[in-house]
mmCIF file with all atom_site columns, C-alpha atoms in Angstrom:
data_model
loop_
_atom_site.group_PDB
_atom_site.id
_atom_site.type_symbol
_atom_site.label_atom_id
_atom_site.label_alt_id
_atom_site.label_comp_id
_atom_site.label_asym_id
_atom_site.label_entity_id
_atom_site.label_seq_id
_atom_site.pdbx_PDB_ins_code
_atom_site.Cartn_x
_atom_site.Cartn_y
_atom_site.Cartn_z
_atom_site.occupancy
_atom_site.B_iso_or_equiv
_atom_site.pdbx_formal_charge
_atom_site.auth_seq_id
_atom_site.auth_comp_id
_atom_site.auth_asym_id
_atom_site.auth_atom_id
_atom_site.pdbx_PDB_model_num
ATOM 1   C CA . THR N 1 1   ? 0.000   0.000   0.000   1.00 0.00 ? 167 THR N CA 1
ATOM 2   C CA . ASN N 1 2   ? 2.720   2.474   0.958   1.00 0.00 ? 168 ASN N CA 1
ATOM 3   C CA . TYR N 1 3   ? 4.553   1.889   -2.326  1.00 0.00 ? 169 TYR N CA 1
ATOM 4   C CA . ALA N 1 4   ? 1.364   2.410   -4.361  1.00 0.00 ? 170 ALA N CA 1
ATOM 5   C CA . ILE N 1 5   ? 0.653   5.659   -2.516  1.00 0.00 ? 171 ILE N CA 1
ATOM 6   C CA . GLU N 1 6   ? 4.228   6.871   -2.958  1.00 0.00 ? 172 GLU N CA 1
ATOM 7   C CA . MET N 1 7   ? 4.350   6.101   -6.698  1.00 0.00 ? 173 MET N CA 1
ATOM 8   C CA . SER N 1 8   ? 0.944   7.716   -7.303  1.00 0.00 ? 174 SER N CA 1
ATOM 9   C CA . LEU N 1 9   ? 1.998   10.854  -5.445  1.00 0.00 ? 175 LEU N CA 1
ATOM 10  C CA . VAL N 1 10  ? 5.306   10.967  -7.322  1.00 0.00 ? 176 VAL N CA 1
ATOM 11  C CA . ASP N 1 11  ? 3.426   10.735  -10.644 1.00 0.00 ? 177 ASP N CA 1
ATOM 12  C CA . ARG N 1 12  ? 1.215   13.623  -9.549  1.00 0.00 ? 178 ARG N CA 1
ATOM 13  C CA . GLN N 1 13  ? 4.124   15.726  -8.257  1.00 0.00 ? 179 GLN N CA 1
ATOM 14  C CA . THR N 1 14  ? 6.346   15.224  -11.315 1.00 0.00 ? 180 THR N CA 1
ATOM 15  C CA . GLY N 1 15  ? 3.562   15.997  -13.759 1.00 0.00 ? 181 GLY N CA 1
ATOM 16  C CA . GLN N 1 16  ? 3.400   12.442  -15.090 1.00 0.00 ? 182 GLN N CA 1
ATOM 17  C CA . LEU N 1 17  ? -0.387  12.671  -14.905 1.00 0.00 ? 183 LEU N CA 1
ATOM 18  C CA . GLY N 1 18  ? -0.421  15.733  -17.157 1.00 0.00 ? 184 GLY N CA 1
ATOM 19  C CA . GLU N 1 19  ? -3.833  17.287  -17.552 1.00 0.00 ? 185 GLU N CA 1
ATOM 20  C CA . ILE N 1 20  ? -5.458  14.431  -15.621 1.00 0.00 ? 186 ILE N CA 1
ATOM 21  C CA . GLY N 1 21  ? -3.593  15.431  -12.469 1.00 0.00 ? 187 GLY N CA 1
ATOM 22  C CA . ASP N 1 22  ? -6.862  16.720  -11.044 1.00 0.00 ? 188 ASP N CA 1
ATOM 23  C CA . ILE N 1 23  ? -8.217  13.179  -10.681 1.00 0.00 ? 189 ILE N CA 1
ATOM 24  C CA . PRO N 1 24  ? -8.124  12.080  -7.034  1.00 0.00 ? 190 PRO N CA 1
ATOM 25  C CA . ILE N 1 25  ? -5.755  9.233   -6.253  1.00 0.00 ? 191 ILE N CA 1
ATOM 26  C CA . SER N 1 26  ? -7.568  6.260   -4.736  1.00 0.00 ? 192 SER N CA 1
ATOM 27  C CA . ILE N 1 27  ? -5.611  3.418   -3.124  1.00 0.00 ? 193 ILE N CA 1
ATOM 28  C CA . GLU N 1 28  ? -7.015  0.403   -1.289  1.00 0.00 ? 194 GLU N CA 1
ATOM 29  C CA . ALA N 1 29  ? -5.281  -0.182  2.036   1.00 0.00 ? 195 ALA N CA 1
ATOM 30  C CA . ASP N 1 30  ? -4.244  -3.796  2.411   1.00 0.00 ? 196 ASP N CA 1
ATOM 31  C CA . GLU N 1 31  ? -5.180  -5.485  5.674   1.00 0.00 ? 197 GLU N CA 1
ATOM 32  C CA . ILE N 1 32  ? -1.706  -5.084  7.192   1.00 0.00 ? 198 ILE N CA 1
ATOM 33  C CA . SER N 1 33  ? -1.491  -1.358  6.394   1.00 0.00 ? 199 SER N CA 1
ATOM 34  C CA . ALA N 1 34  ? -5.050  -0.765  7.592   1.00 0.00 ? 200 ALA N CA 1
ATOM 35  C CA . GLN N 1 35  ? -4.057  -2.021  11.056  1.00 0.00 ? 201 GLN N CA 1
ATOM 36  C CA . ASP N 1 36  ? -0.503  -0.625  11.174  1.00 0.00 ? 202 ASP N CA 1
ATOM 37  C CA . ARG N 1 37  ? 0.103   1.952   13.921  1.00 0.00 ? 203 ARG N CA 1
ATOM 38  C CA . ASP N 1 38  ? 2.586   3.777   11.658  1.00 0.00 ? 204 ASP N CA 1
ATOM 39  C CA . PHE N 1 39  ? 0.356   3.855   8.569   1.00 0.00 ? 205 PHE N CA 1
ATOM 40  C CA . VAL N 1 40  ? -1.030  7.348   9.137   1.00 0.00 ? 206 VAL N CA 1
ATOM 41  C CA . GLU N 1 41  ? 2.412   8.760   9.897   1.00 0.00 ? 207 GLU N CA 1
ATOM 42  C CA . THR N 1 42  ? 3.751   7.171   6.702   1.00 0.00 ? 208 THR N CA 1
ATOM 43  C CA . VAL N 1 43  ? 0.891   8.599   4.615   1.00 0.00 ? 209 VAL N CA 1
ATOM 44  C CA . GLU N 1 44  ? 1.458   12.043  6.117   1.00 0.00 ? 210 GLU N CA 1
ATOM 45  C CA . ALA N 1 45  ? 5.192   11.865  5.349   1.00 0.00 ? 211 ALA N CA 1
ATOM 46  C CA . LEU N 1 46  ? 4.503   10.777  1.753   1.00 0.00 ? 212 LEU N CA 1
ATOM 47  C CA . LEU N 1 47  ? 2.022   13.627  1.241   1.00 0.00 ? 213 LEU N CA 1
ATOM 48  C CA . THR N 1 48  ? 4.511   16.128  2.669   1.00 0.00 ? 214 THR N CA 1
ATOM 49  C CA . LYS N 1 49  ? 7.371   14.796  0.551   1.00 0.00 ? 215 LYS N CA 1
ATOM 50  C CA . ALA N 1 50  ? 5.233   15.023  -2.600  1.00 0.00 ? 216 ALA N CA 1
ATOM 51  C CA . LYS N 1 51  ? 3.861   18.455  -1.610  1.00 0.00 ? 217 LYS N CA 1
ATOM 52  C CA . THR N 1 52  ? 0.378   17.124  -2.303  1.00 0.00 ? 218 THR N CA 1
ATOM 53  C CA . PRO N 1 53  ? -2.820  18.296  -0.592  1.00 0.00 ? 219 PRO N CA 1
ATOM 54  C CA . PRO N 1 54  ? -4.290  15.477  1.526   1.00 0.00 ? 220 PRO N CA 1
ATOM 55  C CA . ASP N 1 55  ? -7.755  15.773  -0.018  1.00 0.00 ? 221 ASP N CA 1
ATOM 56  C CA . THR N 1 56  ? -6.388  14.576  -3.374  1.00 0.00 ? 222 THR N CA 1
ATOM 57  C CA . LEU N 1 57  ? -5.759  11.155  -1.807  1.00 0.00 ? 223 LEU N CA 1
ATOM 58  C CA . GLU N 1 58  ? -8.517  8.678   -1.041  1.00 0.00 ? 224 GLU N CA 1
ATOM 59  C CA . ILE N 1 59  ? -7.752  5.538   0.944   1.00 0.00 ? 225 ILE N CA 1
ATOM 60  C CA . ALA N 1 60  ? -10.225 2.672   0.748   1.00 0.00 ? 226 ALA N CA 1
ATOM 61  C CA . PHE N 1 61  ? -10.738 0.197   3.574   1.00 0.00 ? 227 PHE N CA 1
ATOM 62  C CA . THR N 1 62  ? -12.526 -3.137  3.176   1.00 0.00 ? 228 THR N CA 1
ATOM 63  C CA . GLU N 1 63  ? -15.036 -4.658  5.546   1.00 0.00 ? 229 GLU N CA 1
ATOM 64  C CA . ARG N 1 64  ? -12.616 -7.543  5.991   1.00 0.00 ? 230 ARG N CA 1
ATOM 65  C CA . ALA N 1 65  ? -9.931  -5.188  7.356   1.00 0.00 ? 231 ALA N CA 1
ATOM 66  C CA . LEU N 1 66  ? -12.356 -3.702  9.848   1.00 0.00 ? 232 LEU N CA 1
ATOM 67  C CA . THR N 1 67  ? -13.571 -7.055  11.109  1.00 0.00 ? 233 THR N CA 1
ATOM 68  C CA . ALA N 1 68  ? -9.998  -8.294  11.503  1.00 0.00 ? 234 ALA N CA 1
ATOM 69  C CA . SER N 1 69  ? -9.005  -5.407  13.750  1.00 0.00 ? 235 SER N CA 1
ATOM 70  C CA . PRO N 1 70  ? -11.801 -2.876  14.303  1.00 0.00 ? 236 PRO N CA 1
ATOM 71  C CA . ALA N 1 71  ? -10.116 -0.688  16.920  1.00 0.00 ? 237 ALA N CA 1
ATOM 72  C CA . GLU N 1 72  ? -6.887  -0.229  14.961  1.00 0.00 ? 238 GLU N CA 1
ATOM 73  C CA . VAL N 1 73  ? -8.563  0.364   11.610  1.00 0.00 ? 239 VAL N CA 1
ATOM 74  C CA . SER N 1 74  ? -11.047 2.830   13.134  1.00 0.00 ? 240 SER N CA 1
ATOM 75  C CA . ARG N 1 75  ? -8.183  4.689   14.792  1.00 0.00 ? 241 ARG N CA 1
ATOM 76  C CA . ASN N 1 76  ? -6.362  4.972   11.464  1.00 0.00 ? 242 ASN N CA 1
ATOM 77  C CA . ILE N 1 77  ? -9.498  6.104   9.627   1.00 0.00 ? 243 ILE N CA 1
ATOM 78  C CA . ARG N 1 78  ? -10.148 8.876   12.150  1.00 0.00 ? 244 ARG N CA 1
ATOM 79  C CA . ALA N 1 79  ? -6.498  10.001  12.026  1.00 0.00 ? 245 ALA N CA 1
ATOM 80  C CA . LEU N 1 80  ? -6.471  10.044  8.214   1.00 0.00 ? 246 LEU N CA 1
ATOM 81  C CA . LYS N 1 81  ? -9.665  12.122  8.203   1.00 0.00 ? 247 LYS N CA 1
ATOM 82  C CA . ARG N 1 82  ? -8.024  14.599  10.602  1.00 0.00 ? 248 ARG N CA 1
ATOM 83  C CA . LEU N 1 83  ? -5.189  14.916  8.059   1.00 0.00 ? 249 LEU N CA 1
ATOM 84  C CA . GLY N 1 84  ? -7.732  15.674  5.342   1.00 0.00 ? 250 GLY N CA 1
ATOM 85  C CA . VAL N 1 85  ? -7.407  12.378  3.456   1.00 0.00 ? 251 VAL N CA 1
ATOM 86  C CA . ARG N 1 86  ? -10.618 11.131  1.868   1.00 0.00 ? 252 ARG N CA 1
ATOM 87  C CA . ILE N 1 87  ? -11.931 7.752   3.056   1.00 0.00 ? 253 ILE N CA 1
ATOM 88  C CA . ALA N 1 88  ? -13.773 5.102   1.048   1.00 0.00 ? 254 ALA N CA 1
ATOM 89  C CA . ILE N 1 89  ? -15.386 1.859   2.074   1.00 0.00 ? 255 ILE N CA 1
ATOM 90  C CA . GLU N 1 90  ? -14.483 -0.832  -0.445  1.00 0.00 ? 256 GLU N CA 1
ATOM 91  C CA . ASP N 1 91  ? -16.656 -3.851  -1.273  1.00 0.00 ? 257 ASP N CA 1
ATOM 92  C CA . PHE N 1 92  ? -19.643 -2.533  0.684   1.00 0.00 ? 258 PHE N CA 1
ATOM 93  C CA . GLY N 1 93  ? -22.337 -5.169  0.971   1.00 0.00 ? 259 GLY N CA 1
ATOM 94  C CA . VAL N 1 94  ? -20.059 -8.176  1.402   1.00 0.00 ? 260 VAL N CA 1
ATOM 95  C CA . GLY N 1 95  ? -20.533 -8.114  5.184   1.00 0.00 ? 261 GLY N CA 1
ATOM 96  C CA . TYR N 1 96  ? -22.569 -6.134  7.659   1.00 0.00 ? 262 TYR N CA 1
ATOM 97  C CA . THR N 1 97  ? -19.953 -4.501  9.856   1.00 0.00 ? 263 THR N CA 1
ATOM 98  C CA . TRP N 1 98  ? -19.920 -1.200  8.006   1.00 0.00 ? 264 TRP N CA 1
ATOM 99  C CA . LEU N 1 99  ? -23.634 -0.576  8.605   1.00 0.00 ? 265 LEU N CA 1
ATOM 100 C CA . SER N 1 100 ? -22.927 -0.380  12.287  1.00 0.00 ? 266 SER N CA 1
ATOM 101 C CA . TYR N 1 101 ? -19.673 1.493   11.680  1.00 0.00 ? 267 TYR N CA 1
ATOM 102 C CA . LEU N 1 102 ? -21.349 4.133   9.499   1.00 0.00 ? 268 LEU N CA 1
ATOM 103 C CA . ASN N 1 103 ? -23.869 4.759   12.249  1.00 0.00 ? 269 ASN N CA 1
ATOM 104 C CA . HIS N 1 104 ? -21.220 6.371   14.461  1.00 0.00 ? 270 HIS N CA 1
ATOM 105 C CA . GLU N 1 105 ? -21.367 10.147  14.107  1.00 0.00 ? 271 GLU N CA 1
ATOM 106 C CA . ASN N 1 106 ? -17.627 10.526  14.675  1.00 0.00 ? 272 ASN N CA 1
ATOM 107 C CA . VAL N 1 107 ? -16.793 8.632   11.496  1.00 0.00 ? 273 VAL N CA 1
ATOM 108 C CA . GLN N 1 108 ? -16.742 10.571  8.255   1.00 0.00 ? 274 GLN N CA 1
ATOM 109 C CA . VAL N 1 109 ? -16.633 8.453   5.130   1.00 0.00 ? 275 VAL N CA 1
ATOM 110 C CA . ASP N 1 110 ? -16.501 10.161  1.738   1.00 0.00 ? 276 ASP N CA 1
ATOM 111 C CA . THR N 1 111 ? -17.227 7.278   -0.628  1.00 0.00 ? 277 THR N CA 1
ATOM 112 C CA . LEU N 1 112 ? -19.155 4.031   -0.399  1.00 0.00 ? 278 LEU N CA 1
ATOM 113 C CA . ARG N 1 113 ? -18.154 1.546   -3.107  1.00 0.00 ? 279 ARG N CA 1
ATOM 114 C CA . ILE N 1 114 ? -20.996 -0.922  -3.575  1.00 0.00 ? 280 ILE N CA 1
ATOM 115 C CA . ASP N 1 115 ? -19.597 -4.398  -4.074  1.00 0.00 ? 281 ASP N CA 1
ATOM 116 C CA . ARG N 1 116 ? -19.824 -5.853  -7.555  1.00 0.00 ? 282 ARG N CA 1
ATOM 117 C CA . SER N 1 117 ? -21.719 -8.890  -6.249  1.00 0.00 ? 283 SER N CA 1
ATOM 118 C CA . LEU N 1 118 ? -24.655 -6.659  -5.233  1.00 0.00 ? 284 LEU N CA 1
ATOM 119 C CA . VAL N 1 119 ? -24.529 -4.783  -8.529  1.00 0.00 ? 285 VAL N CA 1
ATOM 120 C CA . HIS N 1 120 ? -24.488 -8.011  -10.561 1.00 0.00 ? 286 HIS N CA 1
ATOM 121 C CA . GLU N 1 121 ? -27.365 -9.532  -8.561  1.00 0.00 ? 287 GLU N CA 1
ATOM 122 C CA . ALA N 1 122 ? -29.502 -6.440  -9.204  1.00 0.00 ? 288 ALA N CA 1
ATOM 123 C CA . ARG N 1 123 ? -30.179 -7.534  -12.768 1.00 0.00 ? 289 ARG N CA 1
ATOM 124 C CA . LEU N 1 124 ? -31.937 -10.674 -11.517 1.00 0.00 ? 290 LEU N CA 1
ATOM 125 C CA . SER N 1 125 ? -34.961 -9.165  -9.783  1.00 0.00 ? 291 SER N CA 1
ATOM 126 C CA . ASP N 1 126 ? -36.750 -6.015  -8.724  1.00 0.00 ? 292 ASP N CA 1
ATOM 127 C CA . ALA N 1 127 ? -35.998 -6.887  -5.088  1.00 0.00 ? 293 ALA N CA 1
ATOM 128 C CA . ASN N 1 128 ? -32.258 -6.889  -5.814  1.00 0.00 ? 294 ASN N CA 1
ATOM 129 C CA . ILE N 1 129 ? -32.550 -3.570  -7.656  1.00 0.00 ? 295 ILE N CA 1
ATOM 130 C CA . GLY N 1 130 ? -34.355 -2.230  -4.583  1.00 0.00 ? 296 GLY N CA 1
ATOM 131 C CA . LEU N 1 131 ? -31.517 -3.411  -2.350  1.00 0.00 ? 297 LEU N CA 1
ATOM 132 C CA . VAL N 1 132 ? -28.834 -1.597  -4.325  1.00 0.00 ? 298 VAL N CA 1
ATOM 133 C CA . LYS N 1 133 ? -31.042 1.484   -4.610  1.00 0.00 ? 299 LYS N CA 1
ATOM 134 C CA . SER N 1 134 ? -31.544 1.390   -0.825  1.00 0.00 ? 300 SER N CA 1
ATOM 135 C CA . VAL N 1 135 ? -27.784 1.210   -0.225  1.00 0.00 ? 301 VAL N CA 1
ATOM 136 C CA . THR N 1 136 ? -27.320 4.159   -2.580  1.00 0.00 ? 302 THR N CA 1
ATOM 137 C CA . ASP N 1 137 ? -30.078 6.131   -0.862  1.00 0.00 ? 303 ASP N CA 1
ATOM 138 C CA . PHE N 1 138 ? -28.547 5.259   2.529   1.00 0.00 ? 304 PHE N CA 1
ATOM 139 C CA . ALA N 1 139 ? -25.174 6.596   1.375   1.00 0.00 ? 305 ALA N CA 1
ATOM 140 C CA . HIS N 1 140 ? -26.731 9.792   0.037   1.00 0.00 ? 306 HIS N CA 1
ATOM 141 C CA . HIS N 1 141 ? -28.701 10.297  3.246   1.00 0.00 ? 307 HIS N CA 1
ATOM 142 C CA . LEU N 1 142 ? -25.377 10.285  5.113   1.00 0.00 ? 308 LEU N CA 1
ATOM 143 C CA . GLY N 1 143 ? -23.804 12.664  2.594   1.00 0.00 ? 309 GLY N CA 1
ATOM 144 C CA . ILE N 1 144 ? -21.615 9.931   1.120   1.00 0.00 ? 310 ILE N CA 1
ATOM 145 C CA . LYS N 1 145 ? -20.831 9.440   -2.592  1.00 0.00 ? 311 LYS N CA 1
ATOM 146 C CA . ALA N 1 146 ? -22.073 6.060   -3.905  1.00 0.00 ? 312 ALA N CA 1
ATOM 147 C CA . VAL N 1 147 ? -19.999 4.182   -6.495  1.00 0.00 ? 313 VAL N CA 1
ATOM 148 C CA . ALA N 1 148 ? -21.209 1.017   -8.246  1.00 0.00 ? 314 ALA N CA 1
ATOM 149 C CA . GLU N 1 149 ? -18.312 -1.428  -8.706  1.00 0.00 ? 315 GLU N CA 1
ATOM 150 C CA . GLY N 1 150 ? -17.941 -4.166  -11.269 1.00 0.00 ? 316 GLY N CA 1
ATOM 151 C CA . ILE N 1 151 ? -19.633 -2.519  -14.244 1.00 0.00 ? 317 ILE N CA 1
ATOM 152 C CA . GLU N 1 152 ? -18.709 -4.899  -17.046 1.00 0.00 ? 318 GLU N CA 1
ATOM 153 C CA . SER N 1 153 ? -21.490 -4.492  -19.615 1.00 0.00 ? 319 SER N CA 1
ATOM 154 C CA . ASP N 1 154 ? -23.879 -1.950  -21.133 1.00 0.00 ? 320 ASP N CA 1
ATOM 155 C CA . MET N 1 155 ? -26.714 -3.692  -19.290 1.00 0.00 ? 321 MET N CA 1
ATOM 156 C CA . LEU N 1 156 ? -25.095 -3.181  -15.884 1.00 0.00 ? 322 LEU N CA 1
ATOM 157 C CA . LEU N 1 157 ? -24.236 0.402   -16.790 1.00 0.00 ? 323 LEU N CA 1
ATOM 158 C CA . SER N 1 158 ? -27.910 1.046   -17.573 1.00 0.00 ? 324 SER N CA 1
ATOM 159 C CA . TYR N 1 159 ? -28.858 -0.092  -14.063 1.00 0.00 ? 325 TYR N CA 1
ATOM 160 C CA . VAL N 1 160 ? -26.679 2.606   -12.534 1.00 0.00 ? 326 VAL N CA 1
ATOM 161 C CA . ALA N 1 161 ? -29.260 5.208   -13.537 1.00 0.00 ? 327 ALA N CA 1
ATOM 162 C CA . VAL N 1 162 ? -31.862 3.231   -11.581 1.00 0.00 ? 328 VAL N CA 1
ATOM 163 C CA . PHE N 1 163 ? -29.564 2.963   -8.560  1.00 0.00 ? 329 PHE N CA 1
ATOM 164 C CA . GLY N 1 164 ? -28.829 6.686   -8.512  1.00 0.00 ? 330 GLY N CA 1
ATOM 165 C CA . CYS N 1 165 ? -25.093 6.078   -8.050  1.00 0.00 ? 331 CYS N CA 1
ATOM 166 C CA . ASP N 1 166 ? -22.718 9.009   -8.372  1.00 0.00 ? 332 ASP N CA 1
ATOM 167 C CA . ALA N 1 167 ? -20.032 7.095   -10.278 1.00 0.00 ? 333 ALA N CA 1
ATOM 168 C CA . VAL N 1 168 ? -19.097 3.663   -11.575 1.00 0.00 ? 334 VAL N CA 1
ATOM 169 C CA . SER N 1 169 ? -16.004 1.525   -11.899 1.00 0.00 ? 335 SER N CA 1
ATOM 170 C CA . GLY N 1 170 ? -15.336 -1.639  -13.811 1.00 0.00 ? 336 GLY N CA 1
ATOM 171 C CA . PHE N 1 171 ? -13.824 -3.148  -16.920 1.00 0.00 ? 337 PHE N CA 1
ATOM 172 C CA . HIS N 1 172 ? -16.677 -1.860  -19.105 1.00 0.00 ? 338 HIS N CA 1
ATOM 173 C CA . ILE N 1 173 ? -15.502 1.661   -18.325 1.00 0.00 ? 339 ILE N CA 1
ATOM 174 C CA . GLN N 1 174 ? -11.788 0.824   -18.490 1.00 0.00 ? 340 GLN N CA 1
ATOM 175 C CA . LYS N 1 175 ? -9.318  -1.726  -17.221 1.00 0.00 ? 341 LYS N CA 1
ATOM 176 C CA . PRO N 1 176 ? -6.446  -0.606  -14.978 1.00 0.00 ? 342 PRO N CA 1
ATOM 177 C CA . MET N 1 177 ? -3.621  0.928   -16.991 1.00 0.00 ? 343 MET N CA 1
ATOM 178 C CA . PRO N 1 178 ? -0.254  2.643   -16.658 1.00 0.00 ? 344 PRO N CA 1
ATOM 179 C CA . THR N 1 179 ? -0.191  6.434   -16.240 1.00 0.00 ? 345 THR N CA 1
ATOM 180 C CA . LYS N 1 180 ? 0.857   7.136   -19.835 1.00 0.00 ? 346 LYS N CA 1
ATOM 181 C CA . GLU N 1 181 ? -2.068  5.130   -21.225 1.00 0.00 ? 347 GLU N CA 1
ATOM 182 C CA . LEU N 1 182 ? -4.455  6.733   -18.734 1.00 0.00 ? 348 LEU N CA 1
ATOM 183 C CA . ARG N 1 183 ? -3.538  10.203  -20.001 1.00 0.00 ? 349 ARG N CA 1
ATOM 184 C CA . ALA N 1 184 ? -4.253  9.167   -23.598 1.00 0.00 ? 350 ALA N CA 1
ATOM 185 C CA . TRP N 1 185 ? -7.519  7.449   -22.660 1.00 0.00 ? 351 TRP N CA 1
ATOM 186 C CA . ARG N 1 186 ? -8.722  10.367  -20.533 1.00 0.00 ? 352 ARG N CA 1
ATOM 187 C CA . SER N 1 187 ? -7.985  12.955  -23.199 1.00 0.00 ? 353 SER N CA 1
ATOM 188 C CA . GLY N 1 188 ? -10.334 11.118  -25.586 1.00 0.00 ? 354 GLY N CA 1
ATOM 189 C CA . THR N 1 189 ? -13.093 10.243  -23.117 1.00 0.00 ? 355 THR N CA 1
ATOM 190 C CA . GLN N 1 190 ? -15.804 12.105  -21.249 1.00 0.00 ? 356 GLN N CA 1
ATOM 191 C CA . SER N 1 191 ? -17.172 10.975  -17.895 1.00 0.00 ? 357 SER N CA 1
ATOM 192 C CA . VAL N 1 192 ? -19.828 8.291   -18.314 1.00 0.00 ? 358 VAL N CA 1
ATOM 193 C CA . MET N 1 193 ? -21.830 9.709   -15.445 1.00 0.00 ? 359 MET N CA 1
ATOM 194 C CA . ASN N 1 194 ? -22.168 13.307  -16.721 1.00 0.00 ? 360 ASN N CA 1
#
């Protein structure tokens, strides 16, 4: 995780991102980093070294990380928020821990990434569509951005309008790519959600 953050910040700082440098950097914290007492200090040092504003970095935590070590992960999330780093919940809907976690007023999450399994199941019935729509509405009620993960077809993309999600991710939009290719792709593409 630390290496991914460092390399992303270096790309931003050195202008490797070019005109797409305004895109927030989003990195998923692995389970070890999520629990590490020194993680926040490391992130702060990397941001300082790269002379990058903290709000341009989003760190995603999975439900699995929270269930493995709730006190440590919660501590790190609160400390990162105090720094100004954006926080995302990855794979929301796989477990139930985050529902209780989101209910605490002292926790400020910026993005809720709805797990691809929920998104894919939505196409099977109106009840499943209602479930994803409810999760999206729940996120919006809390002032959290909702992102549908795992969009891999036009059909799934069409459901996003029904869900009311703010953004999407998945191979249908684009597969992960190196910075140079991302610049070229972004210069020829408009946001799907606008």
